[in-house]
Short mmCIF file of C-alpha atoms and ligand atoms in Angstrom, two decimals:
data_model
loop_
_atom_site.label_atom_id
_atom_site.label_comp_id
_atom_site.label_asym_id
_atom_site.label_seq_id
_atom_site.Cartn_x
_atom_site.Cartn_y
_atom_site.Cartn_z
CA UNK A 1 74.63 71.23 99.25
CA UNK A 2 76.02 72.78 102.47
CA UNK A 3 74.01 75.96 103.39
CA UNK A 4 75.84 78.88 105.19
CA UNK A 5 73.85 81.94 106.58
CA UNK A 6 75.75 84.99 107.88
CA UNK A 7 73.82 87.31 110.40
CA UNK A 8 75.03 90.91 109.80
CA UNK A 9 75.72 92.19 106.27
CA UNK A 10 78.44 94.76 107.25
CA UNK A 11 82.07 95.35 106.48
CA UNK A 12 83.13 91.77 107.58
CA UNK A 13 80.04 89.75 106.73
CA UNK A 14 79.33 91.15 103.40
CA UNK A 15 83.02 90.68 101.82
CA UNK A 16 83.66 87.46 103.68
CA UNK A 17 80.56 85.77 102.56
CA UNK A 18 81.05 86.89 98.95
CA UNK A 19 84.54 85.45 98.80
CA UNK A 20 83.20 82.13 100.40
CA UNK A 21 80.45 82.07 97.62
CA UNK A 22 83.06 82.63 94.92
CA UNK A 23 85.46 80.21 96.20
CA UNK A 24 82.91 77.46 97.01
CA UNK A 25 80.30 77.13 94.29
CA UNK A 26 79.02 74.06 96.09
CA UNK A 27 77.91 76.06 98.99
CA UNK A 28 74.98 78.20 99.06
CA UNK A 29 75.51 81.41 101.01
CA UNK A 30 72.89 83.56 102.45
CA UNK A 31 73.68 87.07 104.05
CA UNK A 32 70.91 88.47 106.26
CA UNK A 33 70.39 91.69 107.97
CA UNK A 34 67.70 93.53 109.83
CA UNK A 35 68.49 96.71 108.02
CA UNK A 36 66.31 96.82 104.89
CA UNK A 37 68.23 99.59 103.36
CA UNK A 38 71.54 97.72 103.79
CA UNK A 39 70.11 94.53 102.15
CA UNK A 40 68.49 96.57 99.33
CA UNK A 41 71.94 98.18 98.59
CA UNK A 42 73.62 94.74 98.59
CA UNK A 43 71.05 93.75 95.99
CA UNK A 44 71.62 96.94 93.79
CA UNK A 45 74.34 98.19 91.64
CA UNK A 46 75.54 100.54 94.46
CA UNK A 47 76.94 98.35 97.20
CA UNK A 48 76.62 99.62 100.86
CA UNK A 49 80.37 99.65 101.26
CA UNK A 50 83.31 100.63 99.07
CA UNK A 51 85.74 98.11 98.83
CA UNK A 52 88.24 97.44 95.90
CA UNK A 53 87.31 94.45 93.83
CA UNK A 54 84.19 93.77 96.06
CA UNK A 55 81.77 94.77 93.01
CA UNK A 56 83.18 92.07 90.78
CA UNK A 57 83.07 89.23 93.35
CA UNK A 58 79.43 90.13 94.31
CA UNK A 59 78.50 90.35 90.58
CA UNK A 60 79.84 86.98 89.70
CA UNK A 61 77.87 85.09 92.43
CA UNK A 62 74.71 87.09 93.45
CA UNK A 63 71.73 85.17 92.47
CA UNK A 64 73.61 82.03 91.95
CA UNK A 65 75.02 80.85 95.32
CA UNK A 66 75.13 84.23 97.08
CA UNK A 67 71.97 85.89 98.25
CA UNK A 68 71.26 88.88 100.46
CA UNK A 69 67.94 88.97 102.39
CA UNK A 70 66.08 90.26 105.28
CA UNK A 71 64.48 87.02 105.94
CA UNK A 72 66.75 86.27 108.76
CA UNK A 73 64.70 83.48 110.34
CA UNK A 74 64.11 81.46 107.24
CA UNK A 75 67.87 81.55 106.19
CA UNK A 76 69.01 80.60 109.83
CA UNK A 77 66.45 77.84 109.95
CA UNK A 78 67.84 76.24 106.65
CA UNK A 79 71.54 76.82 107.36
CA UNK A 80 74.16 74.15 108.39
CA UNK A 81 76.71 76.79 109.56
CA UNK A 82 75.46 80.22 110.84
CA UNK A 83 78.18 82.83 111.04
CA UNK A 84 77.31 85.84 113.40
CA UNK A 85 78.81 89.18 112.42
CA UNK A 86 76.73 91.61 114.25
CA UNK A 87 77.85 94.77 115.90
CA UNK A 88 79.51 94.54 119.27
CA UNK A 89 79.53 98.34 120.27
CA UNK A 90 81.42 99.72 123.38
CA UNK A 91 78.87 100.06 126.17
CA UNK A 92 77.94 103.49 126.92
CA UNK A 93 75.95 103.05 130.04
CA UNK A 94 76.21 100.93 133.11
CA UNK A 95 78.62 98.33 134.15
CA UNK A 96 81.82 98.72 132.21
CA UNK A 97 80.58 101.81 130.31
CA UNK A 98 83.13 103.24 127.98
CA UNK A 99 85.16 99.97 128.01
CA UNK A 100 83.26 96.63 127.86
CA UNK A 101 81.64 95.33 124.81
CA UNK A 102 77.85 95.77 124.57
CA UNK A 103 76.49 92.10 123.64
CA UNK A 104 72.94 93.00 123.30
CA UNK A 105 73.07 92.44 119.31
CA UNK A 106 74.79 89.19 119.82
CA UNK A 107 72.38 87.93 122.52
CA UNK A 108 69.33 88.78 120.46
CA UNK A 109 70.96 86.79 117.43
CA UNK A 110 71.82 83.92 119.46
CA UNK A 111 68.29 83.68 121.10
CA UNK A 112 66.78 83.94 117.55
CA UNK A 113 68.90 81.13 116.40
CA UNK A 114 67.81 79.08 119.37
CA UNK A 115 64.20 79.99 118.61
CA UNK A 116 64.11 79.16 114.94
CA UNK A 117 66.35 76.16 114.63
CA UNK A 118 65.01 72.61 113.76
CA UNK A 119 68.25 70.97 112.95
CA UNK A 120 71.90 70.77 114.30
CA UNK A 121 74.09 73.85 113.70
CA UNK A 122 77.55 75.06 113.82
CA UNK A 123 77.56 78.49 115.06
CA UNK A 124 80.56 80.68 114.23
CA UNK A 125 81.51 83.80 116.08
CA UNK A 126 82.81 86.17 113.24
CA UNK A 127 82.62 89.62 115.02
CA UNK A 128 85.19 90.39 117.43
CA UNK A 129 83.87 89.68 120.94
CA UNK A 130 85.39 89.52 124.55
CA UNK A 131 87.12 86.26 125.59
CA UNK A 132 84.66 83.75 126.98
CA UNK A 133 81.72 85.05 124.81
CA UNK A 134 81.42 81.77 123.16
CA UNK A 135 80.78 80.36 126.57
CA UNK A 136 77.77 82.79 127.14
CA UNK A 137 76.46 81.99 123.88
CA UNK A 138 76.74 78.33 124.30
CA UNK A 139 74.53 78.75 127.46
CA UNK A 140 72.01 80.59 125.70
CA UNK A 141 71.83 78.16 122.83
CA UNK A 142 71.86 75.00 124.88
CA UNK A 143 69.45 76.23 127.45
CA UNK A 144 66.94 76.98 124.76
CA UNK A 145 67.86 74.15 122.34
CA UNK A 146 64.88 71.73 122.35
CA UNK A 147 67.29 68.88 121.90
CA UNK A 148 69.24 70.42 119.04
CA UNK A 149 72.92 70.18 118.99
CA UNK A 150 74.75 73.51 118.68
CA UNK A 151 78.58 73.69 118.31
CA UNK A 152 80.16 77.07 118.88
CA UNK A 153 83.55 78.03 116.94
CA UNK A 154 85.31 81.22 117.03
CA UNK A 155 86.68 82.27 113.72
CA UNK A 156 87.89 85.73 113.91
CA UNK A 157 88.32 87.89 110.78
CA UNK A 158 91.67 89.36 110.24
CA UNK A 159 90.87 91.23 107.00
CA UNK A 160 91.77 95.08 106.91
CA UNK A 161 89.51 97.47 105.04
CA UNK A 162 90.71 98.66 101.61
CA UNK A 163 92.51 95.39 101.00
CA UNK A 164 89.52 93.06 102.23
CA UNK A 165 89.28 91.22 99.05
CA UNK A 166 93.08 90.50 98.67
CA UNK A 167 93.12 89.53 102.37
CA UNK A 168 90.39 87.18 101.96
CA UNK A 169 91.81 85.55 98.88
CA UNK A 170 95.16 85.07 100.48
CA UNK A 171 95.03 85.29 104.25
CA UNK A 172 98.10 85.17 106.41
CA UNK A 173 96.02 82.69 108.46
CA UNK A 174 92.54 81.52 109.21
CA UNK A 175 91.98 80.69 112.74
CA UNK A 176 89.35 78.37 114.00
CA UNK A 177 88.75 77.81 117.62
CA UNK A 178 86.39 75.07 119.11
CA UNK A 179 85.78 73.00 122.06
CA UNK A 180 88.15 70.01 122.54
CA UNK A 181 85.39 67.32 122.52
CA UNK A 182 84.80 64.97 119.56
CA UNK A 183 81.64 67.05 118.54
CA UNK A 184 83.90 70.35 118.84
CA UNK A 185 86.56 68.84 116.73
CA UNK A 186 84.15 67.63 114.00
CA UNK A 187 82.71 71.24 113.84
CA UNK A 188 86.29 72.53 113.33
CA UNK A 189 86.74 70.13 110.55
CA UNK A 190 83.65 71.07 108.95
CA UNK A 191 84.60 74.83 108.88
CA UNK A 192 88.14 73.88 107.89
CA UNK A 193 86.80 72.16 104.82
CA UNK A 194 85.00 75.30 103.59
CA UNK A 195 88.24 77.37 103.77
CA UNK A 196 90.28 74.59 102.40
CA UNK A 197 88.48 75.18 99.09
CA UNK A 198 91.26 78.09 98.52
CA UNK A 199 93.48 78.44 101.49
CA UNK A 200 96.46 76.20 101.95
CA UNK A 201 95.91 73.76 104.85
CA UNK A 202 99.26 74.97 106.64
CA UNK A 203 97.60 78.41 106.86
CA UNK A 204 94.49 77.15 108.70
CA UNK A 205 95.35 77.37 112.46
CA UNK A 206 93.01 75.36 114.96
CA UNK A 207 92.90 76.17 118.58
CA UNK A 208 90.71 76.19 121.61
CA UNK A 209 88.02 78.68 121.79
CA UNK A 210 89.51 80.97 124.27
CA UNK A 211 92.85 81.19 122.31
CA UNK A 212 90.96 82.06 119.20
CA UNK A 213 89.10 84.84 120.82
CA UNK A 214 92.10 86.27 122.55
CA UNK A 215 94.21 86.05 119.56
CA UNK A 216 92.06 88.50 117.61
CA UNK A 217 92.25 91.02 120.55
CA UNK A 218 95.87 90.45 120.96
CA UNK A 219 96.60 90.97 117.15
CA UNK A 220 94.83 94.07 116.90
CA UNK A 221 96.42 95.37 120.25
CA UNK A 222 99.89 94.49 118.80
CA UNK A 223 99.21 96.41 115.55
CA UNK A 224 97.91 99.32 117.36
CA UNK A 225 100.90 99.25 119.71
CA UNK A 226 103.26 99.64 116.64
CA UNK A 227 101.51 102.50 115.40
CA UNK A 228 101.50 104.37 118.94
CA UNK A 229 105.10 103.41 119.34
CA UNK A 230 106.11 105.19 116.15
CA UNK A 231 103.79 108.14 116.74
CA UNK A 232 105.39 108.60 120.16
CA UNK A 233 108.73 108.65 118.43
CA UNK A 234 107.43 111.10 115.87
CA UNK A 235 106.77 113.64 118.67
CA UNK A 236 110.45 113.28 119.72
CA UNK A 237 111.70 113.57 116.22
CA UNK A 238 109.81 116.98 115.92
CA UNK A 239 111.57 117.99 119.16
CA UNK A 240 115.01 116.86 118.18
CA UNK A 241 115.33 117.41 114.45
CA UNK A 242 115.16 113.61 113.56
CA UNK A 243 113.13 112.34 110.66
CA UNK A 244 110.57 109.78 111.76
CA UNK A 245 110.57 108.08 108.24
CA UNK A 246 114.22 107.50 108.36
CA UNK A 247 114.05 106.29 112.01
CA UNK A 248 111.21 103.86 111.08
CA UNK A 249 113.06 102.74 108.10
CA UNK A 250 116.15 101.99 110.09
CA UNK A 251 114.14 100.36 112.98
CA UNK A 252 112.11 98.25 110.62
CA UNK A 253 115.13 96.87 108.82
CA UNK A 254 115.75 94.60 111.84
CA UNK A 255 113.94 91.50 110.63
CA UNK A 256 112.92 90.90 114.21
CA UNK A 257 110.82 94.16 114.15
CA UNK A 258 110.02 94.27 110.36
CA UNK A 259 108.93 97.25 108.18
CA UNK A 260 105.12 97.18 108.35
CA UNK A 261 102.83 99.29 110.35
CA UNK A 262 105.50 101.76 111.19
CA UNK A 263 104.10 104.79 109.37
CA UNK A 264 103.59 107.70 111.75
CA UNK A 265 100.27 109.42 111.25
CA UNK A 266 97.75 111.75 112.94
CA UNK A 267 96.59 108.68 114.68
CA UNK A 268 94.98 105.38 114.18
CA UNK A 269 91.22 104.90 113.52
CA UNK A 270 88.84 102.22 112.40
CA UNK A 271 86.18 100.16 113.95
CA UNK A 272 88.51 97.70 115.54
CA UNK A 273 91.71 98.95 117.22
CA UNK A 274 90.36 101.22 119.94
CA UNK A 275 87.18 99.12 120.57
CA UNK A 276 89.28 95.82 120.95
CA UNK A 277 92.01 97.42 123.02
CA UNK A 278 89.26 98.84 125.61
CA UNK A 279 87.82 95.46 125.59
CA UNK A 280 91.33 94.09 126.42
CA UNK A 281 91.78 96.46 129.12
CA UNK A 282 88.31 95.60 130.51
CA UNK A 283 89.09 92.11 130.57
CA UNK A 284 92.41 92.57 132.36
CA UNK A 285 90.73 94.64 135.03
CA UNK A 286 87.96 92.09 135.55
CA UNK A 287 90.67 89.33 135.95
CA UNK A 288 92.48 91.43 138.58
CA UNK A 289 95.51 92.50 136.28
CA UNK A 290 95.56 96.28 136.71
CA UNK A 291 99.27 96.50 135.57
CA UNK A 292 98.41 94.70 132.22
CA UNK A 293 95.28 96.87 131.80
CA UNK A 294 97.42 99.92 132.19
CA UNK A 295 100.13 98.87 129.84
CA UNK A 296 97.54 98.44 127.01
CA UNK A 297 95.67 101.70 128.00
CA UNK A 298 98.61 103.57 127.17
CA UNK A 299 98.23 102.70 123.62
CA UNK A 300 95.03 104.48 123.33
CA UNK A 301 96.35 107.46 125.53
CA UNK A 302 99.13 107.95 122.91
CA UNK A 303 96.86 107.91 120.06
CA UNK A 304 94.53 110.59 121.68
CA UNK A 305 97.63 112.52 122.34
CA UNK A 306 98.71 112.36 118.78
CA UNK A 307 95.42 113.66 117.61
CA UNK A 308 95.37 116.79 120.16
CA UNK A 309 98.97 117.38 119.46
CA UNK A 310 98.08 117.73 115.79
CA UNK A 311 95.15 120.05 116.53
CA UNK A 312 97.36 122.14 118.91
CA UNK A 313 100.18 122.44 116.12
CA UNK A 314 97.58 123.78 113.66
CA UNK A 315 96.18 126.48 116.11
CA UNK A 316 99.45 127.47 117.63
CA UNK A 317 101.05 127.90 113.96
CA UNK A 318 98.22 130.14 112.91
CA UNK A 319 98.81 132.82 115.57
CA UNK A 320 97.22 130.72 118.34
CA UNK A 321 93.78 131.24 116.93
CA UNK A 322 91.79 129.74 114.00
CA UNK A 323 88.51 131.54 115.00
CA UNK A 324 86.62 132.42 111.80
CA UNK A 325 89.38 131.07 109.73
CA UNK A 326 88.56 128.55 106.71
CA UNK A 327 90.40 125.41 107.07
CA UNK A 328 90.26 122.78 104.28
CA UNK A 329 90.12 119.14 105.45
CA UNK A 330 91.44 116.75 102.80
CA UNK A 331 90.38 113.25 103.61
CA UNK A 332 87.87 112.07 106.33
CA UNK A 333 87.83 108.23 105.95
CA UNK A 334 90.02 106.37 108.62
CA UNK A 335 92.36 105.37 105.80
CA UNK A 336 92.58 105.43 102.16
CA UNK A 337 90.57 103.23 99.71
CA UNK A 338 87.47 103.01 102.07
CA UNK A 339 84.53 105.21 102.72
CA UNK A 340 84.39 104.19 106.40
CA UNK A 341 84.61 106.80 109.10
CA UNK A 342 84.23 104.52 112.10
CA UNK A 343 86.69 106.11 114.90
CA UNK A 344 88.50 108.16 112.03
CA UNK A 345 91.16 110.55 113.59
CA UNK A 346 89.44 113.16 111.37
CA UNK A 347 86.43 113.38 113.80
CA UNK A 348 88.50 114.29 116.77
CA UNK A 349 90.66 116.79 114.69
CA UNK A 350 87.77 118.48 113.14
CA UNK A 351 86.00 118.70 116.64
CA UNK A 352 89.18 120.02 118.13
CA UNK A 353 89.34 122.70 115.29
CA UNK A 354 85.49 123.47 115.62
CA UNK A 355 86.18 123.89 119.51
CA UNK A 356 88.46 126.63 118.43
CA UNK A 357 85.69 128.24 116.13
CA UNK A 358 87.29 127.27 112.88
CA UNK A 359 85.25 127.12 109.66
CA UNK A 360 85.77 123.73 108.04
CA UNK A 361 85.52 122.76 104.36
CA UNK A 362 85.83 118.93 104.02
CA UNK A 363 86.51 116.92 100.94
CA UNK A 364 86.81 113.16 100.79
CA UNK A 365 86.55 111.18 97.66
CA UNK A 366 84.34 108.39 99.34
CA UNK A 367 82.69 109.91 102.30
CA UNK A 368 79.06 111.63 101.77
CA UNK A 369 78.09 114.83 103.41
CA UNK A 370 75.38 113.22 105.45
CA UNK A 371 77.92 110.79 107.03
CA UNK A 372 80.27 113.47 107.72
CA UNK A 373 77.61 115.58 109.34
CA UNK A 374 76.41 112.49 111.16
CA UNK A 375 79.82 111.78 112.50
CA UNK A 376 80.58 115.30 113.78
CA UNK A 377 77.29 115.47 115.71
CA UNK A 378 77.38 112.05 117.11
CA UNK A 379 78.53 111.04 120.67
CA UNK A 380 81.40 108.80 121.22
CA UNK A 381 80.81 105.10 120.61
CA UNK A 382 77.35 105.92 119.21
CA UNK A 383 78.56 104.96 115.69
CA UNK A 384 78.50 101.20 116.38
CA UNK A 385 74.68 101.05 116.61
CA UNK A 386 72.84 99.59 113.69
CA UNK A 387 72.31 102.40 111.12
CA UNK A 388 68.65 102.25 111.14
CA UNK A 389 68.78 103.26 114.86
CA UNK A 390 70.76 106.39 114.08
CA UNK A 391 68.93 109.76 113.11
CA UNK A 392 68.56 109.94 109.29
CA UNK A 393 69.02 113.61 108.89
CA UNK A 394 71.27 115.03 111.48
CA UNK A 395 71.31 118.46 112.42
CA UNK A 396 73.94 120.05 110.34
CA UNK A 397 76.94 121.22 112.49
CA UNK A 398 77.27 124.90 111.59
CA UNK A 399 80.67 125.90 110.34
CA UNK A 400 81.23 122.77 108.29
CA UNK A 401 80.78 122.69 104.67
CA UNK A 402 81.33 119.36 102.68
CA UNK A 403 82.48 119.71 99.02
CA UNK A 404 83.19 117.41 96.19
CA UNK A 405 86.73 118.60 95.04
CA UNK A 406 89.91 119.51 96.71
CA UNK A 407 90.23 122.86 94.94
CA UNK A 408 86.91 123.82 96.08
CA UNK A 409 87.74 123.03 99.63
CA UNK A 410 91.08 124.87 99.80
CA UNK A 411 89.81 128.01 97.82
CA UNK A 412 90.40 131.03 100.23
CA UNK A 413 91.49 128.80 103.12
CA UNK A 414 94.17 129.78 105.71
CA UNK A 415 95.28 126.22 105.99
CA UNK A 416 94.96 122.61 104.88
CA UNK A 417 94.92 119.53 107.08
CA UNK A 418 95.46 116.18 105.29
CA UNK A 419 93.87 113.45 107.26
CA UNK A 420 93.63 110.51 104.94
CA UNK A 421 96.42 109.30 102.66
CA UNK A 422 94.29 109.21 99.34
CA UNK A 423 96.77 108.97 96.50
CA UNK A 424 95.08 111.78 94.64
CA UNK A 425 96.30 114.26 97.49
CA UNK A 426 99.88 113.58 96.31
CA UNK A 427 99.21 114.87 92.72
CA UNK A 428 97.16 117.83 93.23
CA UNK A 429 98.28 121.18 91.76
CA UNK A 430 99.58 122.72 94.70
CA UNK A 431 100.64 125.87 92.94
CA UNK A 432 97.15 126.57 91.75
CA UNK A 433 95.91 125.81 95.37
CA UNK A 434 98.32 128.19 96.88
CA UNK A 435 97.35 130.94 94.58
CA UNK A 436 93.84 130.77 95.68
CA UNK A 437 94.58 130.55 99.48
CA UNK A 438 94.97 133.46 102.16
CA UNK A 439 98.70 134.05 103.10
CA UNK A 440 100.53 132.81 104.90
CA UNK A 441 99.22 129.41 103.55
CA UNK A 442 99.71 126.33 105.83
CA UNK A 443 99.70 122.62 104.92
CA UNK A 444 99.47 120.28 107.93
CA UNK A 445 100.23 116.88 106.61
CA UNK A 446 98.79 114.31 109.26
CA UNK A 447 99.73 111.36 106.94
CA UNK A 448 103.11 112.55 105.22
CA UNK A 449 101.75 112.20 101.69
CA UNK A 450 103.15 115.50 100.24
CA UNK A 451 106.50 116.39 99.14
CA UNK A 452 106.98 119.08 101.86
CA UNK A 453 110.13 120.59 100.14
CA UNK A 454 108.36 121.02 96.81
CA UNK A 455 105.45 122.77 98.71
CA UNK A 456 107.90 125.10 100.62
CA UNK A 457 109.31 126.28 97.27
CA UNK A 458 105.79 127.22 96.15
CA UNK A 459 105.56 129.26 99.36
CA UNK A 460 103.66 127.05 101.88
CA UNK A 461 104.51 126.69 105.46
CA UNK A 462 104.35 122.91 105.91
CA UNK A 463 104.13 120.73 108.90
CA UNK A 464 104.80 116.91 108.45
CA UNK A 465 104.28 114.56 111.41
CA UNK A 466 107.50 113.49 112.96
CA UNK A 467 109.87 115.64 110.41
CA UNK A 468 112.20 118.42 111.12
CA UNK A 469 110.18 121.72 111.72
CA UNK A 470 109.94 124.81 109.55
CA UNK A 471 111.69 127.87 111.24
CA UNK A 472 108.04 129.45 111.49
CA UNK A 473 106.85 126.23 113.43
CA UNK A 474 109.79 126.35 115.83
CA UNK A 475 108.98 129.96 116.58
CA UNK A 476 105.37 128.76 117.47
CA UNK A 477 105.71 125.85 119.53
CA UNK A 478 102.74 123.67 120.08
CA UNK A 479 101.67 123.01 123.80
CA UNK A 480 100.05 119.45 123.90
C1 LIG B 1 92.48 96.45 111.40
C2 LIG B 1 93.48 95.03 111.34
O1 LIG B 1 94.61 95.57 110.43
C3 LIG B 1 92.65 93.93 110.79
O2 LIG B 1 93.53 92.76 110.68
C4 LIG B 1 91.54 93.56 111.66
O3 LIG B 1 90.75 92.50 111.19
C5 LIG B 1 90.74 94.83 111.76
O4 LIG B 1 91.35 96.11 112.26
P1 LIG B 1 91.56 97.98 109.66
O5 LIG B 1 91.01 98.80 110.89
O6 LIG B 1 90.70 97.79 108.55
O7 LIG B 1 92.03 96.66 110.05
O8 LIG B 1 92.80 98.96 109.09
P2 LIG B 1 94.37 98.87 109.23
O9 LIG B 1 94.97 98.80 108.03
O10 LIG B 1 94.69 97.93 110.20
O11 LIG B 1 94.56 100.50 109.73
C6 LIG B 1 94.06 100.98 111.00
C7 LIG B 1 94.47 102.43 111.38
O12 LIG B 1 95.83 102.47 111.59
C8 LIG B 1 94.20 103.47 110.16
O13 LIG B 1 93.48 104.65 110.55
C9 LIG B 1 95.47 103.40 109.36
O14 LIG B 1 95.46 104.75 108.72
C10 LIG B 1 96.26 103.52 110.56
N1 LIG B 1 97.75 103.06 110.52
C11 LIG B 1 98.03 101.91 109.83
C12 LIG B 1 98.83 104.09 110.77
O15 LIG B 1 98.50 105.18 111.06
N2 LIG B 1 100.13 103.69 110.54
C13 LIG B 1 100.45 102.49 109.91
O16 LIG B 1 101.65 102.31 109.72
C14 LIG B 1 99.36 101.53 109.72
P1 LIG B 2 81.36 94.92 111.16
O1 LIG B 2 82.26 96.02 110.60
O2 LIG B 2 81.69 94.06 112.25
O3 LIG B 2 81.02 94.00 109.84
P2 LIG B 2 78.77 96.39 110.88
O4 LIG B 2 78.40 97.41 111.89
O5 LIG B 2 79.25 96.83 109.48
O6 LIG B 2 79.99 95.51 111.53
O7 LIG B 2 77.56 95.24 110.59
C1 LIG B 2 76.90 94.59 111.50
C2 LIG B 2 75.41 94.44 110.79
O8 LIG B 2 74.84 93.65 111.87
C3 LIG B 2 74.77 95.65 110.82
O9 LIG B 2 74.24 95.85 109.41
C4 LIG B 2 73.38 95.48 111.62
O10 LIG B 2 72.12 95.96 111.21
C5 LIG B 2 73.43 93.76 111.68
N1 LIG B 2 72.74 93.35 112.92
C6 LIG B 2 72.84 93.68 114.10
N2 LIG B 2 72.00 92.92 114.87
C7 LIG B 2 71.26 92.00 113.99
C8 LIG B 2 70.37 91.06 114.19
N3 LIG B 2 70.05 90.58 115.69
N4 LIG B 2 69.97 90.35 113.09
C9 LIG B 2 70.43 90.68 111.93
N5 LIG B 2 71.42 91.68 111.68
C10 LIG B 2 71.76 92.40 112.77
#
C-alpha cells in the first residue's frame, strides 16, 4: 500500500488529503501538524475549518485510510510521498521584509524529513513558494540524505476556499513539475498515478519544476489583476454615472476575456493573492526587472486604494465624521462560505473606521469573536504564523462588539457596511432594520448584494460599489 504523509493540516493540506483518501482507497493518507489543537479538531466533530462538503468526505474516510496525527516524524518516516503544506508567511523583518516569503517553516520541515527518513521519498511542494524553492529544498535534503534518494516535485494547489471540495473533485488542471532526469520523470509518474484515480489524464499537466512554481504565482497574479482592473473601473463608473455590473457584463461577453472574476468589490482578500503578488514582485526585483515588478505592484495598490476609497465614502457621507457613531459590519470573512479571515478587506475597513473613532458592531455567520478581535489587534502579516504562536486571548479592541445576529448588529446603528457577500444578507428584513436604525440610515454595500432600489424605497441612503450615486452621495464627494 502506498503511504502518503502531508505536513501541515491547514486549509490546503486538510481538504486535499481528505479528497485523495476518498478517491484512492488503496492509499493510506496521514495528515500531520505540530499544532495539537488543530489535529484534535480534525479528529473531532467540529473540524478546524468550515468548507462545504468537507465534513462528509472526512467522515467517510477518517480512521480507515485517513489519519490526523501530531506524530509528525513517524508518519514522515513511513511515507513514500511527503506533501509539504506548511505556512509561507511574508517576511516581517530583515532582507525582503514586507515582500519576500519567509521559508523558516519549510526549511525546518525539510530538515526534519532528511533527519527521520530511512527510505527513498518523493517530496512534494504543496504550499505556494517562491520560484526556485525546490532547488533550495533539494540542497537541504541531498546534503543531509545519508544515501537516501529524494525527488522534489512541485504540485501547486489551485483550489479556492468555499468551493475547495468541488475544485478538488473536478480540477481545471493538476500541475506537476519535476526534474527532467529519469528519476525526476519517474517521480512525476508516481504522483500522476495518484491523481489519475479520478482526474482525466488530459487535465494532468507535467512541466519542469520552475514552470510549475511560477505558474502558481502567475495564475494568482492574473486572477487578482482582473479584480483590480474591474475595481479601478468601478471608481470611474461612480464618477461618470456608468454601472460597473453592466460594464463587466458587456466586457466579459467577449470570449477572449470571459465573465468570471469581474465582480467589483471592496477589495480582494484571502491568504494567497497579496502574498503571492508580493512574492512575484520580490522575485522580479531580485532578477533585475524593476518594470515588471512595478507592473504587478500596481495590482496591490489598486486593491488598497479600493479599501480606503470605501472607508472615505462611509465617513464623507456621514457628514465627514463617524466619531462615536455605531456602524454595523455585516460579514467579516474574506468571501462567503468560509470562516477564513486572512487578509480580509474587512480588517482594513474596520481599522479605517476605528481610526475615525467609530463604534463597530460586527456580525459574520462563520467567524468567532475571538478571531475578529485577534485580527483587529494583529500586525500586518502576523496572521500567517502557526496558530499556536499567536496570543490566545488578544486584548479586545475597545469600540468593537461582535454579535451573532444581523438585526442585533444593526439596532441603533447610523450605517451598515456589507463586507462579505453571504447569501443571507440578500434576504434580511431591511424594513425592520431601517425602523431600528438612526436616521438618516445608510447602507454601504461593498459586495453589491442588496437590491439598492428596494432599500431606497424603504428610506435608506445606499452606496453600491461602481453604481450610479444617490443625490446625497454626489453632494458629499469622497476624497481618496
Ligand atoms: C485563490 C485562487 O482562486 C485559487 O486558485 C488559489 O489556489 C488560492 O487563491 P481564494 O483566495 O480561496 O482562492 O478565493 P477566490 O475565490 O480566488 O477569492 C479571492 C478574493 O477575491 C476574495 O476576497 C473574493 O471576494 C475576491 N473576488 C473574487 C472579488 O472581489 N471579485 C471577483 O470577481 C472574484
Ligand atoms: P494553508 O492555507 O497553506 O493550508 P495554514 O496556515 O492553514 O496554511 O496551514 C499550515 C499548517 O502547517 C499550520 O497548521 C501549521 O501549524 C503547520 N506547520 C507549520 N510548520 C510545521 C512543521 N514544521 N511541521 C508540522 N506542521 C507545521
